[in-house]
N, CA, C and O atoms as a DFTB+ gen file, in Angstrom:
504 C
 N C O
     1  1       3.670      -7.870      -8.434
     2  2       4.398      -6.609      -8.451
     3  2       5.264      -6.544      -7.196
     4  3       4.772      -6.775      -6.092
     5  1       6.521      -6.239      -7.354
     6  2       7.407      -6.127      -6.211
     7  2       7.069      -4.872      -5.427
     8  3       6.618      -3.874      -5.988
     9  1       7.294      -4.937      -4.120
    10  2       7.026      -3.818      -3.238
    11  2       8.191      -3.596      -2.289
    12  3       8.984      -4.497      -2.014
    13  1       8.265      -2.383      -1.805
    14  2       9.190      -2.047      -0.748
    15  2       8.502      -2.240       0.597
    16  3       7.274      -2.257       0.674
    17  1       9.285      -2.384       1.642
    18  2       8.763      -2.566       2.985
    19  2       9.391      -1.533       3.897
    20  3      10.610      -1.498       4.066
    21  1       8.544      -0.683       4.492
    22  2       9.002       0.316       5.446
    23  2       8.863      -0.230       6.867
    24  3       7.974      -1.031       7.155
    25  1       9.743       0.210       7.732
    26  2       9.665      -0.152       9.133
    27  2      10.297       0.954       9.969
    28  3      10.962       1.842       9.436
    29  1      10.090       0.895      11.266
    30  2      10.719       1.830      12.179
    31  2       9.825       2.917      12.727
    32  3      10.258       3.699      13.573
    33  1       8.587       2.988      12.266
    34  2       7.684       3.991      12.780
    35  2       7.249       3.690      14.200
    36  3       7.506       2.610      14.730
    37  1       6.588       4.659      14.806
    38  2       6.116       4.491      16.163
    39  2       5.639       5.790      16.747
    40  3       5.483       6.787      16.043
    41  1       5.408       5.773      18.048
    42  2       4.959       6.940      18.800
    43  2       6.129       7.530      19.563
    44  3       6.786       6.844      20.345
    45  1       6.381       8.807      19.328
    46  2       7.457       9.503      20.026
    47  2       6.963      10.855      20.506
    48  3       6.006      11.409      19.965
    49  1       7.624      11.381      21.528
    50  2       7.315      12.718      22.018
    51  2       7.995      13.767      21.153
    52  3       9.002      13.477      20.507
    53  1       7.457      14.986      21.131
    54  2       8.138      16.055      20.403
    55  2       9.599      16.171      20.835
    56  3       9.922      16.089      22.020
    57  1      10.468      16.362      19.850
    58  2      11.893      16.412      20.106
    59  2      12.589      15.071      20.023
    60  3      13.818      15.007      20.051
    61  1      11.827      14.008      19.923
    62  2      12.389      12.683      19.840
    63  2      12.884      12.330      18.453
    64  3      12.821      13.140      17.527
    65  1      13.379      11.107      18.323
    66  2      13.968      10.647      17.075
    67  2      13.453       9.268      16.699
    68  3      13.092       8.465      17.559
    69  1      13.425       9.012      15.411
    70  2      13.141       7.700      14.857
    71  2      14.022       7.495      13.638
    72  3      14.419       8.459      12.984
    73  1      14.324       6.252      13.335
    74  2      14.982       5.917      12.085
    75  2      14.104       4.955      11.313
    76  3      13.848       3.835      11.756
    77  1      13.651       5.398      10.163
    78  2      12.848       4.564       9.290
    79  2      13.747       3.800       8.329
    80  3      14.794       4.294       7.910
    81  1      13.325       2.594       7.989
    82  2      14.050       1.770       7.037
    83  2      13.144       1.412       5.871
    84  3      11.936       1.239       6.031
    85  1      13.743       1.307       4.709
    86  2      13.054       0.917       3.485
    87  2      13.871      -0.193       2.852
    88  3      15.038       0.006       2.512
    89  1      13.265      -1.357       2.693
    90  2      13.996      -2.505       2.191
    91  2      13.214      -3.233       1.116
    92  3      11.987      -3.156       1.056
    93  1      13.938      -3.935       0.276
    94  2      13.347      -4.786      -0.752
    95  2      14.140      -6.073      -0.818
    96  3      15.371      -6.057      -0.839
    97  1      13.431      -7.185      -0.852
    98  2      14.088      -8.478      -0.925
    99  2      14.042      -9.104      -2.310
   100  3      14.817     -10.016      -2.598
   101  1      13.149      -8.633      -3.170
   102  2      12.931      -9.254      -4.468
   103  2      13.645      -8.551      -5.612
   104  3      13.655      -9.059      -6.733
   105  1      14.233      -7.412      -5.355
   106  2      15.024      -6.725      -6.366
   107  2      16.085      -5.886      -5.681
   108  3      16.066      -5.695      -4.465
   109  1      16.998      -5.396      -6.476
   110  2      18.130      -4.644      -5.946
   111  2      17.838      -3.152      -5.988
   112  3      17.545      -2.595      -7.046
   113  1      17.922      -2.514      -4.833
   114  2      17.598      -1.099      -4.734
   115  2      18.667      -0.194      -5.321
   116  3      18.387       0.962      -5.638
   117  1      19.877      -0.690      -5.471
   118  2      20.954       0.212      -5.855
   119  2      20.863       0.721      -7.282
   120  3      21.667       1.562      -7.686
   121  1      19.898       0.228      -8.059
   122  2      19.659       0.791      -9.384
   123  2      18.797       2.047      -9.338
   124  3      18.705       2.769     -10.331
   125  1      18.172       2.312      -8.212
   126  2      17.129       3.328      -8.142
   127  2      17.432       4.428      -7.149
   128  3      17.994       4.194      -6.079
   129  1      17.048       5.631      -7.529
   130  2      16.854       6.662      -6.523
   131  2      15.623       6.291      -5.692
   132  3      14.646       5.763      -6.223
   133  1      15.676       6.569      -4.396
   134  2      14.592       6.231      -3.487
   135  2      14.068       7.496      -2.828
   136  3      14.835       8.300      -2.297
   137  1      12.764       7.660      -2.869
   138  2      12.130       8.791      -2.225
   139  2      11.361       8.381      -0.984
   140  3      10.811       7.283      -0.909
   141  1      11.331       9.279      -0.015
   142  2      10.458       9.147       1.151
   143  2       9.336      10.171       1.034
   144  3       9.574      11.337       0.718
   145  1       8.123       9.725       1.289
   146  2       6.938      10.563       1.258
   147  2       6.176      10.393       2.555
   148  3       6.392       9.430       3.290
   149  1       5.289      11.322       2.832
   150  2       4.421      11.184       3.991
   151  2       3.036      11.708       3.668
   152  3       2.860      12.589       2.827
   153  1       2.063      11.145       4.355
   154  2       0.684      11.552       4.157
   155  2      -0.038      11.561       5.496
   156  3      -0.168      10.530       6.155
   157  1      -0.497      12.725       5.880
   158  2      -1.285      12.885       7.091
   159  2      -2.764      12.793       6.741
   160  3      -3.134      13.026       5.590
   161  1      -3.620      12.457       7.710
   162  2      -5.056      12.365       7.431
   163  2      -5.601      13.649       6.827
   164  3      -5.372      14.738       7.352
   165  1      -6.324      13.514       5.721
   166  2      -6.912      14.658       5.061
   167  2      -5.953      15.499       4.253
   168  3      -6.349      16.528       3.706
   169  1      -4.704      15.090       4.163
   170  2      -3.696      15.848       3.435
   171  2      -3.198      15.066       2.232
   172  3      -3.303      13.840       2.188
   173  1      -2.658      15.782       1.259
   174  2      -2.053      15.143       0.103
   175  2      -0.703      14.547       0.476
   176  3      -0.032      15.008       1.399
   177  1      -0.325      13.517      -0.262
   178  2       0.985      12.926      -0.063
   179  2       2.064      13.914      -0.506
   180  3       1.995      14.479      -1.598
   181  1       3.049      14.110       0.347
   182  2       4.092      15.075       0.044
   183  2       5.470      14.425       0.084
   184  3       5.722      13.513       0.872
   185  1       6.335      14.905      -0.763
   186  2       7.696      14.425      -0.772
   187  2       8.471      14.945       0.422
   188  3       8.369      16.121       0.773
   189  1       9.240      14.076       1.042
   190  2      10.045      14.415       2.205
   191  2      11.516      14.491       1.851
   192  3      12.200      15.455       2.193
   193  1      11.999      13.462       1.160
   194  2      13.414      13.380       0.853
   195  2      13.631      12.379      -0.263
   196  3      12.774      11.538      -0.537
   197  1      14.778      12.475      -0.900
   198  2      15.143      11.533      -1.944
   199  2      16.649      11.376      -1.946
   200  3      17.387      12.305      -1.618
   201  1      17.093      10.190      -2.319
   202  2      18.521       9.916      -2.424
   203  2      18.780       9.210      -3.750
   204  3      18.038       8.306      -4.134
   205  1      19.826       9.622      -4.440
   206  2      20.173       9.020      -5.711
   207  2      20.647       7.587      -5.514
   208  3      20.928       7.160      -4.394
   209  1      20.731       6.856      -6.615
   210  2      21.080       5.442      -6.524
   211  2      22.432       5.203      -5.865
   212  3      22.613       4.224      -5.141
   213  1      23.364       6.086      -6.115
   214  2      24.700       5.951      -5.533
   215  2      24.802       6.529      -4.125
   216  3      25.766       6.264      -3.408
   217  1      23.811       7.315      -3.735
   218  2      23.875       8.018      -2.468
   219  2      24.596       9.343      -2.544
   220  3      24.753      10.022      -1.530
   221  1      25.038       9.724      -3.736
   222  2      25.824      10.926      -3.883
   223  2      25.033      12.219      -3.903
   224  3      25.608      13.297      -3.753
   225  1      23.733      12.131      -4.085
   226  2      22.894      13.315      -4.142
   227  2      21.650      13.092      -3.299
   228  3      21.031      12.030      -3.363
   229  1      21.286      14.089      -2.514
   230  2      20.094      14.014      -1.669
   231  2      19.288      15.293      -1.777
   232  3      19.831      16.364      -2.048
   233  1      17.992      15.174      -1.562
   234  2      17.107      16.324      -1.523
   235  2      16.211      16.223      -0.296
   236  3      15.939      15.131       0.203
   237  1      15.755      17.386       0.184
   238  2      14.883      17.440       1.353
   239  2      13.824      18.505       1.162
   240  3      14.075      19.558       0.576
   241  1      12.640      18.213       1.664
   242  2      11.632      19.254       1.759
   243  2      12.086      20.304       2.759
   244  3      12.773      19.990       3.731
   245  1      11.705      21.542       2.521
   246  2      12.135      22.616       3.409
   247  2      11.666      22.398       4.840
   248  3      12.329      22.832       5.781
   249  1      10.538      21.735       5.013
   250  2       9.982      21.520       6.340
   251  2      10.802      20.557       7.192
   252  3      10.668      20.552       8.416
   253  1      11.646      19.746       6.566
   254  2      12.421      18.760       7.314
   255  2      13.915      18.987       7.211
   256  3      14.687      18.315       7.896
   257  1      14.337      19.906       6.380
   258  2      15.761      20.144       6.176
   259  2      16.425      20.537       7.488
   260  3      15.933      21.394       8.223
   261  1      17.540      19.898       7.761
   262  2      18.253      20.140       8.997
   263  2      17.846      19.235      10.130
   264  3      18.550      19.149      11.136
   265  1      16.715      18.552       9.988
   266  2      16.239      17.629      11.015
   267  2      16.278      16.175      10.561
   268  3      16.538      15.276      11.361
   269  1      16.021      15.947       9.282
   270  2      15.994      14.593       8.733
   271  2      17.231      14.357       7.881
   272  3      17.752      15.284       7.260
   273  1      17.696      13.119       7.852
   274  2      18.817      12.734       7.021
   275  2      18.505      11.427       6.318
   276  3      18.166      10.432       6.959
   277  1      18.620      11.433       5.008
   278  2      18.419      10.223       4.228
   279  2      19.773       9.598       3.922
   280  3      20.749      10.305       3.672
   281  1      19.828       8.286       3.943
   282  2      21.057       7.574       3.634
   283  2      20.705       6.211       3.064
   284  3      19.550       5.787       3.101
   285  1      21.702       5.540       2.542
   286  2      21.445       4.204       2.025
   287  2      22.641       3.306       2.247
   288  3      23.787       3.754       2.295
   289  1      22.343       2.022       2.381
   290  2      23.355       0.990       2.518
   291  2      23.044      -0.030       1.438
   292  3      22.282      -0.971       1.658
   293  1      23.639       0.165       0.275
   294  2      23.320      -0.701      -0.849
   295  2      23.749      -2.146      -0.612
   296  3      23.150      -3.067      -1.168
   297  1      24.773      -2.353       0.201
   298  2      25.199      -3.709       0.508
   299  2      24.110      -4.485       1.236
   300  3      24.020      -5.705       1.102
   301  1      23.283      -3.781       2.006
   302  2      22.179      -4.404       2.727
   303  2      20.829      -4.116       2.088
   304  3      19.785      -4.447       2.649
   305  1      20.853      -3.498       0.911
   306  2      19.632      -3.270       0.142
   307  2      18.599      -2.478       0.945
   308  3      17.412      -2.802       0.943
   309  1      19.068      -1.446       1.624
   310  2      18.220      -0.694       2.536
   311  2      18.483       0.803       2.410
   312  3      19.624       1.232       2.239
   313  1      17.418       1.587       2.496
   314  2      17.485       3.041       2.559
   315  2      16.898       3.477       3.895
   316  3      15.918       2.900       4.367
   317  1      17.499       4.495       4.501
   318  2      17.090       4.952       5.816
   319  2      16.645       6.404       5.782
   320  3      17.060       7.183       4.924
   321  1      15.797       6.746       6.729
   322  2      15.452       8.133       6.983
   323  2      15.589       8.366       8.482
   324  3      14.750       7.931       9.270
   325  1      16.654       9.054       8.861
   326  2      16.861       9.415      10.256
   327  2      16.082      10.692      10.541
   328  3      16.290      11.713       9.885
   329  1      15.199      10.633      11.506
   330  2      14.295      11.732      11.821
   331  2      14.593      12.211      13.233
   332  3      14.329      11.506      14.207
   333  1      15.140      13.406      13.336
   334  2      15.473      14.002      14.619
   335  2      14.614      15.229      14.875
   336  3      13.998      15.775      13.960
   337  1      14.582      15.654      16.130
   338  2      13.835      16.850      16.523
   339  2      12.413      16.816      15.981
   340  3      11.934      17.788      15.396
   341  1      11.759      15.704      16.179
   342  2      10.432      15.507      15.603
   343  2       9.409      16.467      16.200
   344  3       9.446      16.795      17.386
   345  1       8.504      16.899      15.346
   346  2       7.446      17.832      15.704
   347  2       6.092      17.171      15.487
   348  3       5.985      16.233      14.697
   349  1       5.057      17.644      16.173
   350  2       3.721      17.071      15.949
   351  2       3.302      17.110      14.484
   352  3       2.606      16.202      14.028
   353  1       3.701      18.127      13.742
   354  2       3.338      18.218      12.340
   355  2       4.039      17.198      11.458
   356  3       3.721      17.089      10.274
   357  1       4.986      16.448      12.012
   358  2       5.600      15.345      11.289
   359  2       4.748      14.080      11.333
   360  3       5.062      13.099      10.659
   361  1       3.685      14.094      12.110
   362  2       2.819      12.931      12.219
   363  2       2.199      12.598      10.870
   364  3       1.553      13.444      10.251
   365  1       2.394      11.371      10.419
   366  2       1.905      10.941       9.108
   367  2       2.263       9.477       8.914
   368  3       3.015       8.895       9.697
   369  1       1.714       8.895       7.864
   370  2       2.203       7.620       7.378
   371  2       3.337       7.911       6.404
   372  3       3.182       8.716       5.486
   373  1       4.456       7.267       6.602
   374  2       5.631       7.483       5.780
   375  2       5.816       6.324       4.813
   376  3       5.727       5.157       5.194
   377  1       6.075       6.664       3.565
   378  2       6.242       5.689       2.500
   379  2       7.581       5.882       1.814
   380  3       8.093       7.000       1.744
   381  1       8.151       4.798       1.307
   382  2       9.284       4.905       0.409
   383  2       8.889       4.360      -0.949
   384  3       7.956       3.565      -1.063
   385  1       9.604       4.790      -1.979
   386  2       9.263       4.403      -3.336
   387  2      10.474       4.538      -4.245
   388  3      11.368       5.346      -3.997
   389  1      10.488       3.734      -5.300
   390  2      11.532       3.827      -6.311
   391  2      11.195       4.905      -7.321
   392  3      10.035       5.077      -7.695
   393  1      12.202       5.624      -7.756
   394  2      12.012       6.674      -8.740
   395  2      11.832       6.095     -10.132
   396  3      12.574       5.202     -10.542
   397  1      10.845       6.605     -10.858
   398  2      10.642       6.199     -12.241
   399  2      11.749       6.701     -13.152
   400  3      11.915       6.195     -14.261
   401  1      12.492       7.671     -12.706
   402  2      13.636       8.166     -13.461
   403  2      14.899       7.381     -13.161
   404  3      15.997       7.804     -13.522
   405  1      14.752       6.253     -12.509
   406  2      15.831       5.319     -12.200
   407  2      16.794       5.893     -11.171
   408  3      16.477       5.939      -9.982
   409  1      17.956       6.326     -11.614
   410  2      19.019       6.649     -10.675
   411  2      18.915       8.030     -10.047
   412  3      19.558       8.297      -9.032
   413  1      18.117       8.907     -10.636
   414  2      18.124      10.311     -10.246
   415  2      16.875      10.725      -9.485
   416  3      15.796      10.169      -9.691
   417  1      17.029      11.701      -8.610
   418  2      15.920      12.330      -7.912
   419  2      15.478      13.532      -8.730
   420  3      15.883      14.663      -8.460
   421  1      14.653      13.283      -9.722
   422  2      14.289      14.322     -10.670
   423  2      13.055      15.110     -10.283
   424  3      12.833      16.199     -10.813
   425  1      12.237      14.584      -9.362
   426  2      10.995      15.237      -8.983
   427  2      10.594      14.823      -7.578
   428  3      10.885      13.712      -7.136
   429  1       9.919      15.734      -6.883
   430  2       9.395      15.424      -5.554
   431  2       7.947      14.939      -5.579
   432  3       7.383      14.623      -4.532
   433  1       7.353      14.880      -6.747
   434  2       5.970      14.461      -6.865
   435  2       5.812      12.957      -6.766
   436  3       6.637      12.203      -7.281
   437  1       4.744      12.518      -6.099
   438  2       4.515      11.084      -5.918
   439  2       4.348      10.356      -7.243
   440  3       4.637       9.164      -7.348
   441  1       3.874      11.087      -8.265
   442  2       3.621      10.491      -9.570
   443  2       4.904      10.130     -10.304
   444  3       4.857       9.440     -11.322
   445  1       6.034      10.580      -9.810
   446  2       7.321      10.280     -10.424
   447  2       7.976       9.037      -9.837
   448  3       9.134       8.745     -10.135
   449  1       7.247       8.311      -9.010
   450  2       7.774       7.126      -8.348
   451  2       6.927       5.908      -8.669
   452  3       5.723       6.018      -8.900
   453  1       7.565       4.745      -8.680
   454  2       6.922       3.520      -9.130
   455  2       6.522       2.572      -8.033
   456  3       5.387       2.626      -7.562
   457  1       7.425       1.694      -7.606
   458  2       7.127       0.712      -6.576
   459  2       7.078       1.377      -5.213
   460  3       7.968       2.148      -4.855
   461  1       6.033       1.073      -4.455
   462  2       5.794       1.678      -3.147
   463  2       5.719       0.630      -2.053
   464  3       5.372      -0.525      -2.302
   465  1       6.044       1.043      -0.854
   466  2       5.833       0.211       0.310
   467  2       4.449       0.424       0.889
   468  3       3.656       1.210       0.369
   469  1       4.167      -0.286       1.975
   470  2       2.850      -0.215       2.611
   471  2       2.711       0.954       3.571
   472  3       1.602       1.284       3.992
   473  1       3.808       1.571       3.916
   474  2       3.809       2.693       4.824
   475  2       4.039       2.290       6.264
   476  3       3.715       1.175       6.671
   477  1       4.602       3.209       7.029
   478  2       4.788       3.011       8.460
   479  2       4.340       4.277       9.184
   480  3       4.684       5.388       8.780
   481  1       3.575       4.103      10.251
   482  2       2.976       5.229      10.957
   483  2       3.982       5.878      11.891
   484  3       4.633       5.209      12.693
   485  1       4.095       7.185      11.773
   486  2       4.883       7.984      12.702
   487  2       3.933       8.941      13.406
   488  3       3.236       9.721      12.757
   489  1       3.905       8.881      14.719
   490  2       3.060       9.760      15.512
   491  2       3.924      10.502      16.512
   492  3       4.644       9.890      17.301
   493  1       3.850      11.822      16.475
   494  2       4.622      12.674      17.374
   495  2       3.630      13.405      18.263
   496  3       2.896      14.281      17.805
   497  1       3.614      13.044      19.523
   498  2       2.619      13.587      20.441
   499  2       3.090      13.442      21.872
   500  3       3.836      12.523      22.210
   501  1       2.638      14.374      22.713
   502  2       2.876      14.271      24.140
   503  2       1.812      13.446      24.834
   504  3       1.869      13.262      26.050
Protein backbone atom coordinates (compact mmCIF):
# COMPACT_ATOMS: atom_id res chain seq x y z
CA UNK A 1 0.00 0.00 0.00
CA UNK A 2 1.43 3.38 -0.94
CA UNK A 3 1.89 5.91 1.84
CA UNK A 4 2.54 9.58 2.22
CA UNK A 5 5.53 10.87 4.16
CA UNK A 6 5.27 13.88 6.47
CA UNK A 7 8.26 15.90 7.59
CA UNK A 8 9.09 19.23 9.18
CA UNK A 9 7.82 18.74 12.70
CA UNK A 10 9.78 19.68 15.77
CA UNK A 11 9.87 21.62 19.02
CA UNK A 12 9.09 25.31 18.88
CA UNK A 13 8.24 28.02 21.38
CA UNK A 14 4.80 29.63 21.43
CA UNK A 15 4.55 32.15 18.63
CA UNK A 16 7.01 30.26 16.49
CA UNK A 17 6.57 28.77 13.04
CA UNK A 18 7.01 25.46 11.27
CA UNK A 19 6.40 24.29 7.73
CA UNK A 20 5.24 20.72 7.35
CA UNK A 21 5.67 18.82 4.11
CA UNK A 22 3.69 15.90 2.72
CA UNK A 23 5.23 13.96 -0.12
CA UNK A 24 4.70 10.78 -2.10
CA UNK A 25 7.22 9.11 -4.36
CA UNK A 26 5.18 6.14 -5.59
CA UNK A 27 2.18 7.98 -6.99
CA UNK A 28 1.20 11.41 -8.19
CA UNK A 29 -0.46 13.65 -5.64
CA UNK A 30 -1.99 16.04 -8.13
CA UNK A 31 -4.97 13.74 -8.65
CA UNK A 32 -6.02 14.12 -5.03
CA UNK A 33 -7.22 16.62 -2.56
CA UNK A 34 -4.90 16.41 0.45
CA UNK A 35 -5.94 16.85 4.05
CA UNK A 36 -3.89 17.64 7.13
CA UNK A 37 -5.01 16.17 10.44
CA UNK A 38 -3.65 16.23 13.95
CA UNK A 39 -4.01 14.05 17.00
CA UNK A 40 -2.98 14.97 20.51
CA UNK A 41 -2.59 12.36 23.28
CA UNK A 42 -5.99 11.24 24.51
CA UNK A 43 -7.79 13.21 21.81
CA UNK A 44 -9.57 12.23 18.62
CA UNK A 45 -7.95 12.91 15.29
CA UNK A 46 -9.21 16.22 13.95
CA UNK A 47 -9.12 17.82 10.56
CA UNK A 48 -6.86 20.85 10.27
CA UNK A 49 -6.90 21.82 6.62
CA UNK A 50 -7.49 20.52 3.13
CA UNK A 51 -6.50 21.60 -0.35
CA UNK A 52 -8.11 20.54 -3.61
CA UNK A 53 -6.12 18.72 -6.26
CA UNK A 54 -5.57 21.89 -8.26
CA UNK A 55 -4.89 24.04 -5.22
CA UNK A 56 -7.82 26.25 -6.10
CA UNK A 57 -9.85 25.53 -2.99
CA UNK A 58 -8.75 25.31 0.64
CA UNK A 59 -10.44 24.71 3.97
CA UNK A 60 -9.31 25.31 7.55
CA UNK A 61 -10.48 24.39 10.99
CA UNK A 62 -11.64 27.43 12.90
CA UNK A 63 -8.92 26.87 15.49
CA UNK A 64 -6.15 27.41 12.93
CA UNK A 65 -7.73 29.82 10.47
CA UNK A 66 -5.58 32.88 10.00
CA UNK A 67 -2.51 31.15 11.40
CA UNK A 68 -2.01 28.14 9.12
CA UNK A 69 -1.76 28.10 5.34
CA UNK A 70 -2.00 25.03 3.16
CA UNK A 71 -0.41 24.99 -0.28
CA UNK A 72 0.84 22.55 -2.85
CA UNK A 73 3.55 22.25 -5.44
CA UNK A 74 2.35 19.59 -7.83
CA UNK A 75 5.53 19.83 -9.89
CA UNK A 76 7.42 18.56 -6.83
CA UNK A 77 4.64 16.22 -5.70
CA UNK A 78 4.45 17.93 -2.33
CA UNK A 79 1.80 19.55 -0.12
CA UNK A 80 2.75 22.00 2.62
CA UNK A 81 1.25 23.29 5.83
CA UNK A 82 2.76 26.57 6.95
CA UNK A 83 2.09 26.96 10.67
CA UNK A 84 2.56 30.42 12.17
CA UNK A 85 1.81 31.89 15.59
CA UNK A 86 1.91 28.43 17.10
CA UNK A 87 0.17 27.82 20.41
CA UNK A 88 0.66 25.05 22.98
CA UNK A 89 -2.73 23.64 21.99
CA UNK A 90 -1.32 22.99 18.51
CA UNK A 91 0.87 20.27 20.00
CA UNK A 92 0.00 16.99 18.27
CA UNK A 93 1.12 14.46 15.73
CA UNK A 94 0.28 15.84 12.31
CA UNK A 95 -0.75 13.60 9.44
CA UNK A 96 -1.51 14.12 5.78
CA UNK A 97 -3.82 11.95 3.72
CA UNK A 98 -5.39 11.63 0.29
CA UNK A 99 -9.09 12.33 -0.02
CA UNK A 100 -11.32 9.40 -0.94
CA UNK A 101 -13.39 11.87 -2.92
CA UNK A 102 -10.37 12.35 -5.19
CA UNK A 103 -10.04 15.96 -6.24
CA UNK A 104 -12.35 17.64 -3.75
CA UNK A 105 -12.24 18.49 -0.06
CA UNK A 106 -15.69 17.15 0.67
CA UNK A 107 -15.33 16.34 4.38
CA UNK A 108 -13.12 17.10 7.36
CA UNK A 109 -13.57 13.65 8.86
CA UNK A 110 -10.61 11.27 8.93
CA UNK A 111 -12.84 8.52 7.54
CA UNK A 112 -13.08 10.41 4.25
CA UNK A 113 -9.37 9.98 3.55
CA UNK A 114 -7.44 7.01 2.22
CA UNK A 115 -3.65 6.84 2.10
CA UNK A 116 -1.97 8.23 5.22
CA UNK A 117 1.52 9.16 6.26
CA UNK A 118 3.28 8.11 9.45
CA UNK A 119 2.86 11.48 11.10
CA UNK A 120 5.28 14.12 12.30
CA UNK A 121 5.39 15.42 15.87
CA UNK A 122 4.80 19.10 16.52
CA UNK A 123 5.45 20.30 20.06
CA UNK A 124 4.81 23.90 21.08
CA UNK A 125 6.24 24.62 24.51
CA UNK A 126 8.40 27.03 26.45
